[in-house]
Each structure stands twice: as structure tokens, then as C-alpha cells.
Short mmCIF file of C-alpha atoms in Angstrom, two decimals:
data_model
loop_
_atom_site.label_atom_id
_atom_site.label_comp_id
_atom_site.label_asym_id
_atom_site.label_seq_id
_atom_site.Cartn_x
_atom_site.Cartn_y
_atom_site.Cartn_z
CA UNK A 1 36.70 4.66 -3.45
CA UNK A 2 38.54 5.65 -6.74
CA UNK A 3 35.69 5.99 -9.63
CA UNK A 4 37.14 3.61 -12.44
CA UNK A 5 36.45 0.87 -9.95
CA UNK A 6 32.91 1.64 -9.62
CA UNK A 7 33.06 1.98 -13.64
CA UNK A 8 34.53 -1.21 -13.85
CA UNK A 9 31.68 -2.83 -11.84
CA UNK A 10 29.08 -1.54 -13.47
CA UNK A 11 30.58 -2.66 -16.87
CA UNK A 12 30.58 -6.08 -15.45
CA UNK A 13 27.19 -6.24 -14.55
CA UNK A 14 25.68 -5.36 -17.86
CA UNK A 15 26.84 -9.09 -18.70
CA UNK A 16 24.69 -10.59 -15.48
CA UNK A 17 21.50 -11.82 -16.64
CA UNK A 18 18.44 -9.64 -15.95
CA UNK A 19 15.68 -10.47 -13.38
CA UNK A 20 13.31 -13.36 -15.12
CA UNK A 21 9.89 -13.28 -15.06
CA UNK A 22 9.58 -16.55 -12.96
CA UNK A 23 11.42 -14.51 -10.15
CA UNK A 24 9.09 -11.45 -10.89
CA UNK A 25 6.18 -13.67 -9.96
CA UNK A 26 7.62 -15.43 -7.04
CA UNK A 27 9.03 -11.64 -5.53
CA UNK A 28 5.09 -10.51 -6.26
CA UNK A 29 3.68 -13.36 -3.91
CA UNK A 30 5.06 -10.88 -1.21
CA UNK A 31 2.74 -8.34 -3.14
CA UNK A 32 0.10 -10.82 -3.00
CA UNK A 33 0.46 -11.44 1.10
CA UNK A 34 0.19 -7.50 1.54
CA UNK A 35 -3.31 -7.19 -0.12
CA UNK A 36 -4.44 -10.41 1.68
CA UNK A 37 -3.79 -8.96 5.08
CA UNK A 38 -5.28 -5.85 3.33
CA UNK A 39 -8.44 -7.50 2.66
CA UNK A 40 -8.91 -8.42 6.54
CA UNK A 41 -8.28 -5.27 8.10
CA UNK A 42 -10.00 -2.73 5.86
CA UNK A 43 -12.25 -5.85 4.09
CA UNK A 44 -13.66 -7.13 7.24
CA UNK A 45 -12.83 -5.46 10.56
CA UNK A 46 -13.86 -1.98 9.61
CA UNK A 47 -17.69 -3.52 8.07
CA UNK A 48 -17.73 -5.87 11.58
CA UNK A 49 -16.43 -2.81 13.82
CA UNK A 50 -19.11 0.19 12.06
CA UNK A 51 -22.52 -2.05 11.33
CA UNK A 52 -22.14 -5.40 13.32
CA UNK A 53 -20.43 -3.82 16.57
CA UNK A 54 -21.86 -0.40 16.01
CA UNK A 55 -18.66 1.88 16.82
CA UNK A 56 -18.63 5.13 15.30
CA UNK A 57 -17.35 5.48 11.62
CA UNK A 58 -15.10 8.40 12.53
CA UNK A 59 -13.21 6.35 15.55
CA UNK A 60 -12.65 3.06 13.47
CA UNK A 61 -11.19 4.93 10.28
CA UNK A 62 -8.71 6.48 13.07
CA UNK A 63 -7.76 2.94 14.31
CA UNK A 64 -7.78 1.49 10.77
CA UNK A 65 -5.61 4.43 10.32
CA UNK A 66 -2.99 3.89 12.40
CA UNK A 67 -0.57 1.30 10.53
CA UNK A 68 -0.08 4.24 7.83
CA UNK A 69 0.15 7.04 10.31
CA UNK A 70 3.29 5.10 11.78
CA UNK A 71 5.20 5.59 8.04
CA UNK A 72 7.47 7.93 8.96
CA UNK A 73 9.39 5.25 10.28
CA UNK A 74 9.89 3.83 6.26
CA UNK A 75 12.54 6.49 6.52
CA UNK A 76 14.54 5.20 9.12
CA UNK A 77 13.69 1.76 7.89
CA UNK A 78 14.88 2.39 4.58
CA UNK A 79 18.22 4.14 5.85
CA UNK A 80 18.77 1.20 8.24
CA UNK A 81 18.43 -1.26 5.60
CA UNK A 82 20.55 0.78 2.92
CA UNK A 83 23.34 1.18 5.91
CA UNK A 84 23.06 -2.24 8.73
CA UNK A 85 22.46 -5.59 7.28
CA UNK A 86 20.27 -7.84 9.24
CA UNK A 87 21.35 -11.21 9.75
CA UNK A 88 24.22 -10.63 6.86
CA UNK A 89 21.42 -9.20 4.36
CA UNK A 90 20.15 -5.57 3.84
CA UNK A 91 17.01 -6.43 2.24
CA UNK A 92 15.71 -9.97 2.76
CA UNK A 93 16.09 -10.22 7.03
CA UNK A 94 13.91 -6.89 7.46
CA UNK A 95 11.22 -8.47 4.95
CA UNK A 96 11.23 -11.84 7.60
CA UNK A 97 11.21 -9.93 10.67
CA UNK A 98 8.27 -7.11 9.82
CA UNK A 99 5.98 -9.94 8.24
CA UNK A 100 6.28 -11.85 11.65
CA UNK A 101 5.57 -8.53 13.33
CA UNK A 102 2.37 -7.76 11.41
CA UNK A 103 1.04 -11.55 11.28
CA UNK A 104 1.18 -11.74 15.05
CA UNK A 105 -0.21 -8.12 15.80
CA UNK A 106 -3.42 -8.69 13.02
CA UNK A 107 -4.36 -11.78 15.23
CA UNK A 108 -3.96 -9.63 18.59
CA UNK A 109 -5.90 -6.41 17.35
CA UNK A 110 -9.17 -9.08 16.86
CA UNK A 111 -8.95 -9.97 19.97
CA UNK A 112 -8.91 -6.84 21.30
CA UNK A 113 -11.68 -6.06 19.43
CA UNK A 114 -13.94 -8.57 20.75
CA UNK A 115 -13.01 -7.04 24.53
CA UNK A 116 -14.22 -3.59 23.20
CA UNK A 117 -17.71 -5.07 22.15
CA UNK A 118 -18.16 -6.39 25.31
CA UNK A 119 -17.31 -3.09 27.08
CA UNK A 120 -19.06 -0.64 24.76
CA UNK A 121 -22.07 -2.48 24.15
CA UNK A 122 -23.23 -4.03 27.19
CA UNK A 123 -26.30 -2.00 27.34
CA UNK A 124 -27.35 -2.63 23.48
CA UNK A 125 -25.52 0.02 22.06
CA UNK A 126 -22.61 1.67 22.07
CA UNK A 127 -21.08 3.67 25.22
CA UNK A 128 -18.27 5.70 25.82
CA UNK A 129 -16.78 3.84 29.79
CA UNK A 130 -13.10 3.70 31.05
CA UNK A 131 -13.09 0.27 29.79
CA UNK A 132 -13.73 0.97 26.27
CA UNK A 133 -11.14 4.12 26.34
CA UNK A 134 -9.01 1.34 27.69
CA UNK A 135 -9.55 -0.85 25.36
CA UNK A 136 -9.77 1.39 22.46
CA UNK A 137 -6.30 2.96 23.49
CA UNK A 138 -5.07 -0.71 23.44
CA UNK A 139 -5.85 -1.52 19.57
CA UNK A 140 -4.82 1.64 18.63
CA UNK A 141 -1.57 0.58 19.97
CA UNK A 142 -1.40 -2.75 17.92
CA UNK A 143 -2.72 -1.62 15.05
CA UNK A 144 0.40 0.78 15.13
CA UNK A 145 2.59 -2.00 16.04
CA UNK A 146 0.83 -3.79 12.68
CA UNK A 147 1.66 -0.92 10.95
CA UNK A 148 5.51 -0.71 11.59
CA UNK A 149 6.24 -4.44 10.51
CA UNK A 150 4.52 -3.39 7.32
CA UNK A 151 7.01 -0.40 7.44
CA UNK A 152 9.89 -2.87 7.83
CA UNK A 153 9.07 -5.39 5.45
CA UNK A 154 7.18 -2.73 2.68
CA UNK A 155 10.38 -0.65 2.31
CA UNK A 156 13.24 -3.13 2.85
CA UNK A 157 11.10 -5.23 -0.85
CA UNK A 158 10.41 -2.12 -2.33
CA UNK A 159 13.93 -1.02 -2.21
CA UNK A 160 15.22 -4.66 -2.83
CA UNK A 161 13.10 -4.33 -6.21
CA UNK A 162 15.57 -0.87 -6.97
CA UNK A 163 18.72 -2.92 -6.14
CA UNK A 164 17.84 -5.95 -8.72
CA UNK A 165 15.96 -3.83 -11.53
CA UNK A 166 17.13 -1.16 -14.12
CA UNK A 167 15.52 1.81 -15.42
CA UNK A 168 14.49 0.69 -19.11
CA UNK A 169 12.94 -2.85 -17.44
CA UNK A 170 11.01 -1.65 -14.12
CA UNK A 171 7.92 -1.19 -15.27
CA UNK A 172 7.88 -4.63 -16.27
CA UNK A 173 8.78 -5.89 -13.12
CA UNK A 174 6.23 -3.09 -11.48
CA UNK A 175 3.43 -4.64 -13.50
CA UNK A 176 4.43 -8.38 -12.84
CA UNK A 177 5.00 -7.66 -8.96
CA UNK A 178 2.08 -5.45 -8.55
CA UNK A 179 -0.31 -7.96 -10.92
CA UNK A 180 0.15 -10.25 -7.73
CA UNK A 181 -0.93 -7.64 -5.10
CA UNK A 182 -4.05 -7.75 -7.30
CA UNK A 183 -3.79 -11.70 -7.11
CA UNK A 184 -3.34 -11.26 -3.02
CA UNK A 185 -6.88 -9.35 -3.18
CA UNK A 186 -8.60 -11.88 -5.07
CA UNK A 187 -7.32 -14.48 -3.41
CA UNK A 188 -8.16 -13.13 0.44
CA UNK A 189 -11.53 -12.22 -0.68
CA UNK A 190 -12.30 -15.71 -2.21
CA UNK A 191 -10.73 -17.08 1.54
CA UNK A 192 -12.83 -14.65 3.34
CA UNK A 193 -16.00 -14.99 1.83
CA UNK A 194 -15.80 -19.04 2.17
CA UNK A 195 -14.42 -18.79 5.60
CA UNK A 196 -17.57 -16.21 6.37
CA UNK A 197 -19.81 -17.78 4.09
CA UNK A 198 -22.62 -19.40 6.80
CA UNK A 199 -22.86 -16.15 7.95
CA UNK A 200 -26.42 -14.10 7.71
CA UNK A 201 -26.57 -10.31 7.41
CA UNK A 202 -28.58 -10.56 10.67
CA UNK A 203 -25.50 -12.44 12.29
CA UNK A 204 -24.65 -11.47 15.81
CA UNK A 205 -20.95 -11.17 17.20
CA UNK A 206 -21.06 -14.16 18.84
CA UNK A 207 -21.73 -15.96 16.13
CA UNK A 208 -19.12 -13.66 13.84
CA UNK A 209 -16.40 -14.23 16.60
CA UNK A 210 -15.43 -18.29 16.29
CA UNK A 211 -15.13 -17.77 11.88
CA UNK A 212 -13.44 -14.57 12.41
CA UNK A 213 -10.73 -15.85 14.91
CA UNK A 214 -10.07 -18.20 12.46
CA UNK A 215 -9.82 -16.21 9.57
CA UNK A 216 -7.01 -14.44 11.56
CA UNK A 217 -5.34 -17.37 12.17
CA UNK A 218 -5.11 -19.08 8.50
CA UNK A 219 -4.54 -16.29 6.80
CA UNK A 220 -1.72 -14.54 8.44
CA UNK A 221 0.58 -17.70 8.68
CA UNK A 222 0.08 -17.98 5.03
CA UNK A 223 0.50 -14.17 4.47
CA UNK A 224 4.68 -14.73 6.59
CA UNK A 225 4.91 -18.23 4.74
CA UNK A 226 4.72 -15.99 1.74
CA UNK A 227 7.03 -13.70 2.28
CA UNK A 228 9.64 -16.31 2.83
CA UNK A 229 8.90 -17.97 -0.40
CA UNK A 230 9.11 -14.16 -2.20
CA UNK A 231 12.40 -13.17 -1.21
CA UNK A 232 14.53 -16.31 -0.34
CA UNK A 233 17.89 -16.56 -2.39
CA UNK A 234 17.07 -13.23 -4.16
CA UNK A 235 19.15 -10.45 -2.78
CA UNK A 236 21.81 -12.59 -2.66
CA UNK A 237 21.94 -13.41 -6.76
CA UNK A 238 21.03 -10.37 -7.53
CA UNK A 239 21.67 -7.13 -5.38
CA UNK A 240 25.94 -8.04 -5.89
CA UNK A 241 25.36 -6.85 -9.35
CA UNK A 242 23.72 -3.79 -8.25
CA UNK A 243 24.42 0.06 -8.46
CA UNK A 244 24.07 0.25 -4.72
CA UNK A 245 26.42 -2.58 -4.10
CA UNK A 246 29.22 -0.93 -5.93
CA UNK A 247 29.55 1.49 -3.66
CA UNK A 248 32.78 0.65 -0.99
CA UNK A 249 32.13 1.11 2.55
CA UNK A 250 28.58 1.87 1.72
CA UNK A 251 27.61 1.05 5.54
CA UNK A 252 29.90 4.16 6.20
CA UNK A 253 29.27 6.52 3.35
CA UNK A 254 25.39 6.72 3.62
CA UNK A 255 24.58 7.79 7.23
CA UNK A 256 21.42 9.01 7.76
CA UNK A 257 22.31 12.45 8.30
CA UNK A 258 23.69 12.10 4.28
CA UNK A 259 21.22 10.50 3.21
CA UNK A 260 19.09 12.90 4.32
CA UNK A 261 21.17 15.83 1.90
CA UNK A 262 20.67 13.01 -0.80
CA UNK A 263 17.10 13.78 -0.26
CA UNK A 264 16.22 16.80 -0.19
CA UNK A 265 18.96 17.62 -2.63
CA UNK A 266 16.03 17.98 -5.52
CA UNK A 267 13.29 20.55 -5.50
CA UNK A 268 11.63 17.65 -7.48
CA UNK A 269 11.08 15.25 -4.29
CA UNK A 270 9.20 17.64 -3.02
CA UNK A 271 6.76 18.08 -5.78
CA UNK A 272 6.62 14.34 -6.74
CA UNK A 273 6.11 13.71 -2.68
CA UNK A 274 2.63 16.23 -2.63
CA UNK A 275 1.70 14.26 -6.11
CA UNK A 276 1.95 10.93 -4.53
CA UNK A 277 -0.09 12.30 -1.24
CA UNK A 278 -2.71 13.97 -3.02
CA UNK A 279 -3.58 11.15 -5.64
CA UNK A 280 -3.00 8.56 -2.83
CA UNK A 281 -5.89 10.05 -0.68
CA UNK A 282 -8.01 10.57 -3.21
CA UNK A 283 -7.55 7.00 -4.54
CA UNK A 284 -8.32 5.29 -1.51
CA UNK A 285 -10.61 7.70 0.59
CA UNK A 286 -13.46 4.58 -0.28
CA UNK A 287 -11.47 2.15 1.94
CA UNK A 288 -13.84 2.52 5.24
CA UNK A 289 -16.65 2.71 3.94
CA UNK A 290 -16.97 0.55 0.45
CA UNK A 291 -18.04 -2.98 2.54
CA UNK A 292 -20.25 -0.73 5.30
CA UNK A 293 -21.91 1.30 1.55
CA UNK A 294 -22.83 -2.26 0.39
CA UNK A 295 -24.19 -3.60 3.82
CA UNK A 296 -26.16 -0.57 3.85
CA UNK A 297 -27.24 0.85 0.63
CA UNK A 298 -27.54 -2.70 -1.58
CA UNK A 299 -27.98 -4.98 1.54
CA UNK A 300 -25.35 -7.11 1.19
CA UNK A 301 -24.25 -9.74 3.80
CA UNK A 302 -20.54 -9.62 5.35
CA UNK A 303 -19.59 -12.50 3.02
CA UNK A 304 -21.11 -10.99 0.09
CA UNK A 305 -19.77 -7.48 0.63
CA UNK A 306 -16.31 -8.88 1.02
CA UNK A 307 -16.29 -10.69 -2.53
CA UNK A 308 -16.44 -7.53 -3.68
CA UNK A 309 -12.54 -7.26 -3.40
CA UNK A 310 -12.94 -9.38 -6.32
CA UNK A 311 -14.68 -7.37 -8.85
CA UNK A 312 -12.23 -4.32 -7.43
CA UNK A 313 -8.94 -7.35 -7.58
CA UNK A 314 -9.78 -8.36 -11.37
CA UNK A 315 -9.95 -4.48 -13.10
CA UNK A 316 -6.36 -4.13 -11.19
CA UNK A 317 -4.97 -7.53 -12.35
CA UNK A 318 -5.89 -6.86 -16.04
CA UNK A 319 -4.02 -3.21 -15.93
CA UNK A 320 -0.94 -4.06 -14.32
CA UNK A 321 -0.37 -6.79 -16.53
CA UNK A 322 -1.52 -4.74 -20.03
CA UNK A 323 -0.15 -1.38 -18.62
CA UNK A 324 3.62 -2.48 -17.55
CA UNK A 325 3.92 -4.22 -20.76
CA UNK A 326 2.09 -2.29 -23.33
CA UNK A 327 0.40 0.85 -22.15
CA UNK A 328 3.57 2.54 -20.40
CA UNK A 329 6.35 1.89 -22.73
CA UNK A 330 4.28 3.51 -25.88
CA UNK A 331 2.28 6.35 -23.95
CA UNK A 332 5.45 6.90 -21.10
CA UNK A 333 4.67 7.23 -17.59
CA UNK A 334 3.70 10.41 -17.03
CA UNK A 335 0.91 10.76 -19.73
CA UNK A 336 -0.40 6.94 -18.59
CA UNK A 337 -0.39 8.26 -15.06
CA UNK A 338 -2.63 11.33 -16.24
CA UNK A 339 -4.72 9.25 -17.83
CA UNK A 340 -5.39 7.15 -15.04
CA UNK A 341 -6.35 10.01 -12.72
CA UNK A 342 -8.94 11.09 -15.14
CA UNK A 343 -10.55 7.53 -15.58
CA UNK A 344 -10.27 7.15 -11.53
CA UNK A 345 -12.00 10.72 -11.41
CA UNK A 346 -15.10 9.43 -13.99
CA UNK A 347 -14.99 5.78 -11.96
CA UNK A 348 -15.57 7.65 -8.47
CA UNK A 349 -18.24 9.41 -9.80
CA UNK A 350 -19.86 6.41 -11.58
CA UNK A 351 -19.61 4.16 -7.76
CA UNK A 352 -21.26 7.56 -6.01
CA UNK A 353 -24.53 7.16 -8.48
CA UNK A 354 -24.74 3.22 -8.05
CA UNK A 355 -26.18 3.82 -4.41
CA UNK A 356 -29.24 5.41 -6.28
CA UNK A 357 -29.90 2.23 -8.33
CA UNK A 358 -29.54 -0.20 -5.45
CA UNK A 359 -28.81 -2.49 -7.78
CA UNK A 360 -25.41 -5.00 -6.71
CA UNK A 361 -24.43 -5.62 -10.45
CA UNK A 362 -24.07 -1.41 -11.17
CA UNK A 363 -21.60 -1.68 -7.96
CA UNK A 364 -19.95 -4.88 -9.48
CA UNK A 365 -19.47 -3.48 -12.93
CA UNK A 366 -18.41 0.24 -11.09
CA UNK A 367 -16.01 -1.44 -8.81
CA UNK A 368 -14.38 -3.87 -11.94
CA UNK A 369 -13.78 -0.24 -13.81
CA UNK A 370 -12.25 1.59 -10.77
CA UNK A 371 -9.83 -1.34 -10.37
CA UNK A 372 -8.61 -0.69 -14.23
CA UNK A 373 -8.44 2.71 -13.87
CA UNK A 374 -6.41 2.53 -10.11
CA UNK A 375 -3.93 -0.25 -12.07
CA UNK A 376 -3.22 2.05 -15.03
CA UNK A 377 -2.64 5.04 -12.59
CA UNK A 378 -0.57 3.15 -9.95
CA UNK A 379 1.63 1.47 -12.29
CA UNK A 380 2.80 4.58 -14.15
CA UNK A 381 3.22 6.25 -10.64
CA UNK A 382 5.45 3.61 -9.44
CA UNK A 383 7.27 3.40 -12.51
CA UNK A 384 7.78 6.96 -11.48
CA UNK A 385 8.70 6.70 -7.89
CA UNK A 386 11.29 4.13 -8.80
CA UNK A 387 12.99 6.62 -11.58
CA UNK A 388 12.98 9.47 -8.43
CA UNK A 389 15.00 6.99 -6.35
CA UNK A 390 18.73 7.12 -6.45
CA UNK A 391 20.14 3.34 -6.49
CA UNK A 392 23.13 4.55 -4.17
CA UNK A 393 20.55 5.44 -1.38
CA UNK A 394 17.64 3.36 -2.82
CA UNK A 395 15.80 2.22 0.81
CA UNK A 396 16.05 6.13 1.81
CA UNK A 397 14.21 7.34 -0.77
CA UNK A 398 11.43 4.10 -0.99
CA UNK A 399 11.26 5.21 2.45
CA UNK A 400 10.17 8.48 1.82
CA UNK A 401 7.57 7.80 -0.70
CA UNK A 402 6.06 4.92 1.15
CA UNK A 403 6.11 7.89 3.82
CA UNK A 404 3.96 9.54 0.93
CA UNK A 405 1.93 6.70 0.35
CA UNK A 406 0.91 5.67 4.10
CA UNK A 407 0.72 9.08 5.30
CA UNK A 408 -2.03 10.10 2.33
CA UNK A 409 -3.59 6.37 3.08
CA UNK A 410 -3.97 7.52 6.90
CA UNK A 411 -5.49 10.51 6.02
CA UNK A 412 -7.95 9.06 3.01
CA UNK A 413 -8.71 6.60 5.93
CA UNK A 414 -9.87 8.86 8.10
CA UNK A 415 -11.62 11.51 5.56
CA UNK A 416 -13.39 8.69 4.23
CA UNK A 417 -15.23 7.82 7.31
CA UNK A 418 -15.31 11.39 8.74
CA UNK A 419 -17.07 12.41 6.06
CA UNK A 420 -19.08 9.74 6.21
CA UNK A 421 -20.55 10.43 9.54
CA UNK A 422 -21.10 14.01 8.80
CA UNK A 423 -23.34 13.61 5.30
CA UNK A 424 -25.19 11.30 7.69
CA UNK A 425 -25.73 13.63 9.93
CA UNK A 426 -26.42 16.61 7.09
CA UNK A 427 -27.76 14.99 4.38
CA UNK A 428 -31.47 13.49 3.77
CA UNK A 429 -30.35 9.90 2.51
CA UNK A 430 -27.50 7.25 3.31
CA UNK A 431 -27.20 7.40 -1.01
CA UNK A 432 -26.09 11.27 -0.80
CA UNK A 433 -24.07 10.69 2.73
CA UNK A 434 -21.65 7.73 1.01
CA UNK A 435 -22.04 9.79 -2.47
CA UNK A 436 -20.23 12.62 -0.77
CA UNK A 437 -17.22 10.53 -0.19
CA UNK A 438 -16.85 8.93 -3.50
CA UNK A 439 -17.44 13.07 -5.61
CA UNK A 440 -14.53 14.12 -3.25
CA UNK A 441 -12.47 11.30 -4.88
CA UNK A 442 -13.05 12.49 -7.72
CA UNK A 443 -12.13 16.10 -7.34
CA UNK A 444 -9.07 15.51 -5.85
CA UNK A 445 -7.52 13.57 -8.74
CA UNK A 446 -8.27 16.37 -10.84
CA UNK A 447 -5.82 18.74 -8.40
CA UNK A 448 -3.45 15.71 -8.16
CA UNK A 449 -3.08 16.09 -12.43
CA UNK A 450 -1.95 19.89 -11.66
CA UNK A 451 1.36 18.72 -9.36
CA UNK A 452 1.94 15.53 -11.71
CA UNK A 453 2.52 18.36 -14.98
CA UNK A 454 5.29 19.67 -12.60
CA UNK A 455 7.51 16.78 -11.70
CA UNK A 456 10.44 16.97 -14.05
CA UNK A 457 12.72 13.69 -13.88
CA UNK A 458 15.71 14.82 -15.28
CA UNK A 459 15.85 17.66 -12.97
CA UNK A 460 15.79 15.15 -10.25
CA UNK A 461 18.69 12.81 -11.28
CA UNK A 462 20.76 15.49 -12.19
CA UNK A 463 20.56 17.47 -8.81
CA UNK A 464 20.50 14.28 -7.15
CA UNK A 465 23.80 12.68 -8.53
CA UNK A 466 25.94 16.05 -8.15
CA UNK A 467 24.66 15.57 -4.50
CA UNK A 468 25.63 12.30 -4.03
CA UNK A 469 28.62 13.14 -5.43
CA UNK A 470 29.50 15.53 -3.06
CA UNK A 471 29.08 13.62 -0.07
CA UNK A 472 31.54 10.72 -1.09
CA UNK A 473 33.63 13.28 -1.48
CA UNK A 474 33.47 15.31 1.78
CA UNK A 475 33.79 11.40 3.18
CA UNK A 476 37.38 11.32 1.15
CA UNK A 477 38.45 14.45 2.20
#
């Protein structure tokens, strides 16, 4: 590959028109299917599975868990794409394919979970028989099969946004895209709710079972029929134009083994991969246990606890949109992203003390404030992550900070509802018990500020170009 043609082709691109905004939106209705399907698992099966079915908090955050656990796979994913296309496209085919995946596997893990009620609670309450090891061991194993079409799908689109974007423009695209993963959560809450709506806090799982089973059926078909409408005709308009397209023989240049010296070619993915996992977990260690804290604590019914997503959806919609455009390109990423792990810090805090006023609209009003702050922070940090990606090995590196992402969402999973169950167990009131979760929050975005001051961009893009230029040239040689 002789250089002056790869100069050539990126002088030719500059003329190719930029990425509208009318293709910003329709890529974010992807976004927007994500959230939905987001919505169902940690929105309603985790508030069914710990108050309505009565399994233990610790065991369903480990289930719930189990899609994110599986991200080390984005890796491979994102290697595979960059390297094989699917069905003559590196992007688009492994978006189809993992959306199917997940759709079908969502509907399969409630059914599953209907056949452990029956086993664990056919005394009343809940026991520990072969048949609900069985049957627990068996939704563990689709949730993980849920969890690597989102693997699939999540890192072939976020690395298709790095092929058809450019470095002074993506966090405009960021905020459009992401505005619609905020659109995804209103929208599922809204269908869940109304779908949910006849139901009575004193419901019992027979009557929850019919309107959940459908729920599961609606909403995934329209989460796949989505995806299809996102990403159809894109890559190919697009990605030609792109930095990672340039490159000649690319399925042979990037194996994984290079990719892998791409990677860890910069001290700086290492420090920008702990920053992601610590402000990841501390941003979402409320996922468990936010619908089961307003069952609860304020006494809210299933439907009512779910339209909370809304309050949560609305404070993220209004900061991606003012924080891509505005907020980002005056303060710069990294002081907007410090700023949004102090507001999500004071937010946390402010959601812990609602439980003492049992009063919904101090939740609402929390929950509308934690969405702003979350959209401020996880706009600049994307912004971020897609700076820290080289173009020439773009899915490789998505792949290894989605690994960041769903790794520290595991793990903020599972200390959500494990500590949960033990300030139950400790602590005098059900107030203090969820209180504990949300003051942890808080404290870790303060240590997630103290890696962010060390990440150093243009440390990164320099060590990481000399060592992608190294390896096209040991493939010349």
C-alpha cells in the first residue's frame, strides 16, 4: 500500500458531504431500540423477579448481569467486523444478525422465568430445589446469549458511527444518536406502563404473566424492525469515504493478533479503560434496585414504578441534545465530563434522601436531575472514547471500551443488589438499606474524576499511529 494513495483518498473525501442530521436521527432509532429492550429487562423483570416472585436481590442482579459479563466478546466482535464482512458489509449485517439474537432470547428468558416461579415458590415462598438450580442455570444461559447479540450489534454501530464521522463533528452526532437512546427509554416506559397499566400493586403472577408475555412479544419485533430502519443504506454511502476504508487489503493487514499491538500500543487505553469502568459502575449501580426502591419505599405499583424511566428518559434527552451542541464544544470534553461526575455525585445523594420523604414527586424531580447530569457526563465521555479509537482499527477499539462499559455495568449490577440485601440485613430501615446504594454512587464518581485528570489524548494518537504504522510495515516487509 504506497502512502500517497492513501493521501490521495483522504483528500477526496474531504469533498463527500458530511453525515446529515436526518441520518443522525434515523442511525439513533437503533439507540432508541437498545434502551427499549433496556427498559424490559432491568425496568420490569428485575421489580417482577425481587418483589412479585420473591427471588433474592443478590441472585437476580447476577442474572440481570449476565448480558454485560459476556462483553469481552465486543473484542472479537469488533476485530471480526473491522477484518470479515458479513453478507458483503462490515458493519450493517452484524447489527441485523445480533438484534435478531437478542429479540428472540428476551422473549425466551420470560419464559423461563415463569418455570422458575413455579419451582421456587410452590410452597409460598421461595426455595432453593434441583428444579429451580435447573432452571435458574437455564436463564442465566439466555440472558448470556441476550447479551452477546447486544455485543454483536452494540459494537459493529458503534464502530460504524467511527467509520462515517470525523473528529471536529462527533459530538454532534454523539448527542443526536444518543438523544434517541433517551427517546428509546421514554418511549418503552410509556409502552410498558400502558401495556401493564390494569395491573394492581397487589397483582399476582398469574395475573402479571398473560400482559407480560405480551409485552415481550410487541416490543422486541419493534426493537429488530428498528434496527433495520437505523442502519439500511448507511455503511454503504458512507463508510467508502472513510479512514478505515482507505486502507488496501485491510481484511489482511488488521488480524487480531495486530490489532491487539494497536491496542495496547498506548499507556493511555489503559487509563481511559479504568475511567470508563469506574464511572460506569458508579453511574448505574441504581439499575436493580430503582423500580424494587419505589415498590417499596413510596409504594408504587409495577406500572407506576416503570414510568419512572420517564422522568430518568427526559433529564437525558434535554443534555444530549444541549451538551453535543453547546455545552462540549465551548467547555471541551474533558472539563464537561468532570462536571458531570460531580452533578451525578450531588444527584445520587439527593435520590438516597428521597426514601426519607416518601414522597413520589421528590423521586420524580431527583430522577429528572440524575438523567441531566448522566447526559452531560456520558456525552463528553463518548466524545472521548471515540477520539481514543483509531479509525484504521475502529471496531477493535469500540470493542474494548464497550468491554469497559459492560464489564463495569455487570459489576454495578450486581453491587447494586448485593448491597442491597446486606443494608437489609444490617441496617434498621429499608430508607438506609437502598440509601447505602445510591451514597456509594456517589463516592465513586468522585475517584472516577482522579483517573479522568490523567487521560492525555494526544499521547494516545501519537503512540497509537507510530504503532499502526509499524505493523503495515512489518506486513510490507
Amino acid at each position: 500500500m504506497a502512502s500517497g494513495e492513501v493521501f490521495d483518498t483522504k483528500t477526496k473525501s474531504l469533498s463527500v458531504p458530511r453525515v446529515n442530521l436526518l441520518t443522525m436521527f434515523r442511525l439513533g432509532l437503533f439507540q432508541m431500540g437498545l434502551s427499549m429492550m433496556s427498559i424490559l429487562t432491568l425496568g420490569v423483570l428485575n421489580r417482577v423477579m425481587i418483589q412479585e416472585i420473591a427471588i433474592p436481590a443478590t441472585l437476580v442482579s447476577v442474572v440481570l448481569a449476565l448480558p454485560l459479563f459476556v462483553a469481552p466478546s465486543r473484542i472479537w466482535f469488533g476485530q471480526i467486523s473491522d477484518a470479515k464482512p458479513l453478507l458483503g458489509y462490515h458493519r450493517t449485517a452484524y447489527v441485523w444478525v445480533g438484534a435478531a439474537i437478542f429479540a428472540i432470547a428476551a422473549f425466551l428468558a420470560v419464559q423461563v422465568m415463569w418455570q422458575m416461579n413455579l419451582a421456587g415458590n410452590s410452597t409460598g415462598t421461595w426455595v432453593w430445589t434441583t428444579q429451580t438450580i435447573g432452571w435458574t442455570a437455564l436463564l442465566a444461559l439466555v440472558f448470556a446469549v441476550y447479551g452477546l447479540g447486544i455485543c454483536a450489534s452494540g459494537t459493529a454501530f458503534a464502530a460504524l458511527l467511527v467509520d462515517i464521522s470525523e473528529e471536529d463533528n462527533r459530538s454532534k452526532v454523539v448527542g443526536v444518536v444518543w438523544s434517541m437512546l433517551m427517546v428509546g427509554i421514554i418511549v418503552g416506559a410509556i409502552i410498558s406502563a400502558s401495556l401493564l397499566k390494569q395491573l394492581t400493586p397487589e397483582a399476582t403472577v398469574e395475573t402479571l404473566q398473560p400482559a407480560i408475555n405480551r409485552l415481550f412479544t410487541i416490543v422486541p419485533a419493534i426493537v429488530f424492525g428498528l434496527a433495520i430502519a437505523a442502519t439500511f443504506g448507511v455503511e454503504k454511502k458512507y463508510s467508502q469515504y472513510s479512514t478505515r476504508s482507505t486502507l488496501a487489503n485491510r481484511e489482511d493487514s488488521i488480524t487480531l493478533g495486530n490489532a491487539w499491538k494497536i491496542l495496547t500500543a498506548s499507556p493511555q487505553t489503559g487509563i481511559f479503560f479504568t475511567f470508563l469502568l469506574v464511572m460506569t459502575i458508579s453511574l448505574f449501580m441504581q439499575d436493580p434496585i430503582l423500580e424494587p426502591y419505589a415498590g417499596q419505599v413510596f409504594k408504587m405499583p409495577l406500572a407506576e414504578s416503570t414510568k419512572l424511566n420517564i422522568f430518568y428518559g427526559t433529564g437525558l434527552l434535554i443534555a444530549y441534545g444541549v451538551t453535543g451542541f453547546f455545552i462540549v464544544p465551548r467547555l471541551g470534553k474533558r472539563r464537561t465530563a468532570r462536571f458531570g461526575c460531580m452533578l451525578v455525585a450531588f444527584c445520587a445523594i439527593l435520590l438516597g434522601i428521597s426514601g426519607f420523604t416518601a414522597n413520589a414527586a421528590v423521586l420524580k424531580l431527583g430522577l429528572v436531575l440524575f438523567g441531566l447530569a448522566t447526559g452531560f457526563l456520558t456525552t463528553a465521555a463518548i466524545s472521548l472514547m471515540l477520539d481514543l479509537t483509531a479509525a484504521e482499527a475502529a471496531g477493535t477499539f469500540i470493542g474494548a471500551w464497550g468491554l469497559a462499559q459492560s464489564l463495569s455495568r455487570g459489576i454495578a449490577v450486581v453491587i447494586g443488589g448485593t448491597v442491597l440485601d446486606i443494608g437489609r440485613n444490617l441496617l434498621p430501615s429499608l430508607e438506609l438499606a437502598y440509601g447505602l446504594v445510591f451514597v456509594l454512587e456517589a463516592v465513586g464518581m468522585v475517584l472516577s474524576i482522579w483517573f479522568l485528570n490523567r487521560v492525555n489524548i494526544t499521547e494516545f494518537q501519537t503512540s497509537t499511529k507510530q504503532a499502526i504504522a509499524s505493523v503495515l510495515e512489518s506486513d510490507l516487509d
